[in-house]
């Protein structure tokens, strides 16, 4: 291996799944250093990484799923891993550069690939205190809607440092005024930036997670306008981008980042067509980029359907067909590059619950003050989540039964 040119070595390593790549680090010191310490390899591998998601119930649940796909997403995906957490409820609040922001009897930043973790003190957060204040560390009834106020992103102002930092930004909405509380993992404080949108009375859109782009987190409002907060300069701004394409029969609207063109995107859907709109930089208008025939919706009748993920390369739609004997959802993946519907799988979750999907992109560097997880009785449930990406077994039928019977 040492005699291989670097570009040939990378071509081999880029084709490996995460489990195989981790195993490769144990075979050779130079390869381990190349994978772990070379930022160019990290960028290259992330760009070639296969599609994968973590997901759980929006209102929290005592289990977390990890769904990886093949490189082409061409067929039904049977490979699914899960972590059963007993009576401990887990909430996924964000995903950024291979790190997850979790609440599970405490607020954690974890990297399932490197097995590093950091416990955060969230007692200084006004927003989080209003969500996670129930018995048995469960969130209150507003958690499903208010968790979208939490943003999590890598702090690129420290990109040259040996260890990287992160920030958690919570947006507080009072009528048409917006304030922001910030944590860098050490303490909580309020930003000096406050925005009042007297000319626009719209509110933040419920259950719509913020989108990170070029150093800023963006929250969508009901009329298509955006509240943006730059995590480096800690300045906020109002983007008056009104979405004028709401149709009477429209059932879905999804806010996301198109990673191929690096632009904010709105995906709207009807029974017949899914339309993709991008935000133009000059005019702040939502311009139609493409339309996709919604073949699954037109060929069958559904109790409901909704979009759960989009990144410009793939789109994931979750649905429940009328008359289907199963009580679970089905998820379908549309390959935007090949222009066709591909992989599909059962979410193994009761159809009545909303699910939050978070795309996982591998990240080999580590954030400051994170530590390698040492498993003991105090964090065995967290360790189960950390081990998800190193498994390949299918979902146990007994666990499917447990998930279907689950009710909070």
PDB file of C-alpha atoms in Angstrom, residues 51 53 55 67-70 72-80 295-297 302 314-319 321 324 326 328-335 340-348 357:
ATOM      1  CA  UNK A  51     -26.254   8.306   1.063  1.00  0.00           C
ATOM      2  CA  UNK A  53     -29.582   8.909   7.282  1.00  0.00           C
ATOM      3  CA  UNK A  55     -33.831   9.159  11.993  1.00  0.00           C
ATOM      4  CA  UNK A  67     -30.279   3.757   7.103  1.00  0.00           C
ATOM      5  CA  UNK A  68     -27.343   3.406   4.665  1.00  0.00           C
ATOM      6  CA  UNK A  69     -27.686   2.833   0.933  1.00  0.00           C
ATOM      7  CA  UNK A  70     -25.671   1.375  -1.892  1.00  0.00           C
ATOM      8  CA  UNK A  72     -26.443   3.888  -6.753  1.00  0.00           C
ATOM      9  CA  UNK A  73     -29.551   3.672  -4.528  1.00  0.00           C
ATOM     10  CA  UNK A  74     -30.950   1.382  -7.211  1.00  0.00           C
ATOM     11  CA  UNK A  75     -32.986  -1.187  -5.351  1.00  0.00           C
ATOM     12  CA  UNK A  76     -34.876  -1.911  -2.201  1.00  0.00           C
ATOM     13  CA  UNK A  77     -32.626  -1.294   0.781  1.00  0.00           C
ATOM     14  CA  UNK A  78     -32.806  -4.045   3.407  1.00  0.00           C
ATOM     15  CA  UNK A  79     -29.802  -2.857   5.379  1.00  0.00           C
ATOM     16  CA  UNK A  80     -30.985  -0.980   8.411  1.00  0.00           C
ATOM     17  CA  UNK A 295     -45.394   8.436 -10.057  1.00  0.00           C
ATOM     18  CA  UNK A 296     -45.969   6.846  -6.659  1.00  0.00           C
ATOM     19  CA  UNK A 297     -48.762   9.270  -5.865  1.00  0.00           C
ATOM     20  CA  UNK A 302     -52.444   7.286  -0.086  1.00  0.00           C
ATOM     21  CA  UNK A 314     -31.450  12.590  -3.755  1.00  0.00           C
ATOM     22  CA  UNK A 315     -34.947  13.207  -2.451  1.00  0.00           C
ATOM     23  CA  UNK A 316     -36.698  11.001   0.110  1.00  0.00           C
ATOM     24  CA  UNK A 317     -40.496  10.778   0.237  1.00  0.00           C
ATOM     25  CA  UNK A 318     -42.369   8.959   3.030  1.00  0.00           C
ATOM     26  CA  UNK A 319     -45.881   7.592   2.413  1.00  0.00           C
ATOM     27  CA  UNK A 321     -50.811   3.679   1.070  1.00  0.00           C
ATOM     28  CA  UNK A 324     -51.920  -1.578   2.950  1.00  0.00           C
ATOM     29  CA  UNK A 326     -48.813  -2.909   7.234  1.00  0.00           C
ATOM     30  CA  UNK A 328     -45.733   1.350   8.887  1.00  0.00           C
ATOM     31  CA  UNK A 329     -44.542   4.010   6.451  1.00  0.00           C
ATOM     32  CA  UNK A 330     -42.613   3.344   3.274  1.00  0.00           C
ATOM     33  CA  UNK A 331     -39.804   5.643   2.160  1.00  0.00           C
ATOM     34  CA  UNK A 332     -38.832   6.139  -1.509  1.00  0.00           C
ATOM     35  CA  UNK A 333     -35.605   7.677  -2.830  1.00  0.00           C
ATOM     36  CA  UNK A 334     -35.513   9.685  -6.053  1.00  0.00           C
ATOM     37  CA  UNK A 335     -32.093   9.932  -7.689  1.00  0.00           C
ATOM     38  CA  UNK A 340     -35.580   8.062 -11.579  1.00  0.00           C
ATOM     39  CA  UNK A 341     -37.101   6.566  -8.454  1.00  0.00           C
ATOM     40  CA  UNK A 342     -34.796   4.012  -6.898  1.00  0.00           C
ATOM     41  CA  UNK A 343     -34.350   2.595  -3.399  1.00  0.00           C
ATOM     42  CA  UNK A 344     -37.269   2.077  -1.059  1.00  0.00           C
ATOM     43  CA  UNK A 345     -37.592   0.650   2.431  1.00  0.00           C
ATOM     44  CA  UNK A 346     -39.957   0.338   5.370  1.00  0.00           C
ATOM     45  CA  UNK A 347     -39.264   2.898   8.082  1.00  0.00           C
ATOM     46  CA  UNK A 348     -40.362   0.296  10.682  1.00  0.00           C
ATOM     47  CA  UNK A 357     -34.381  12.515   8.999  1.00  0.00           C
TER      48      UNK A 357
END
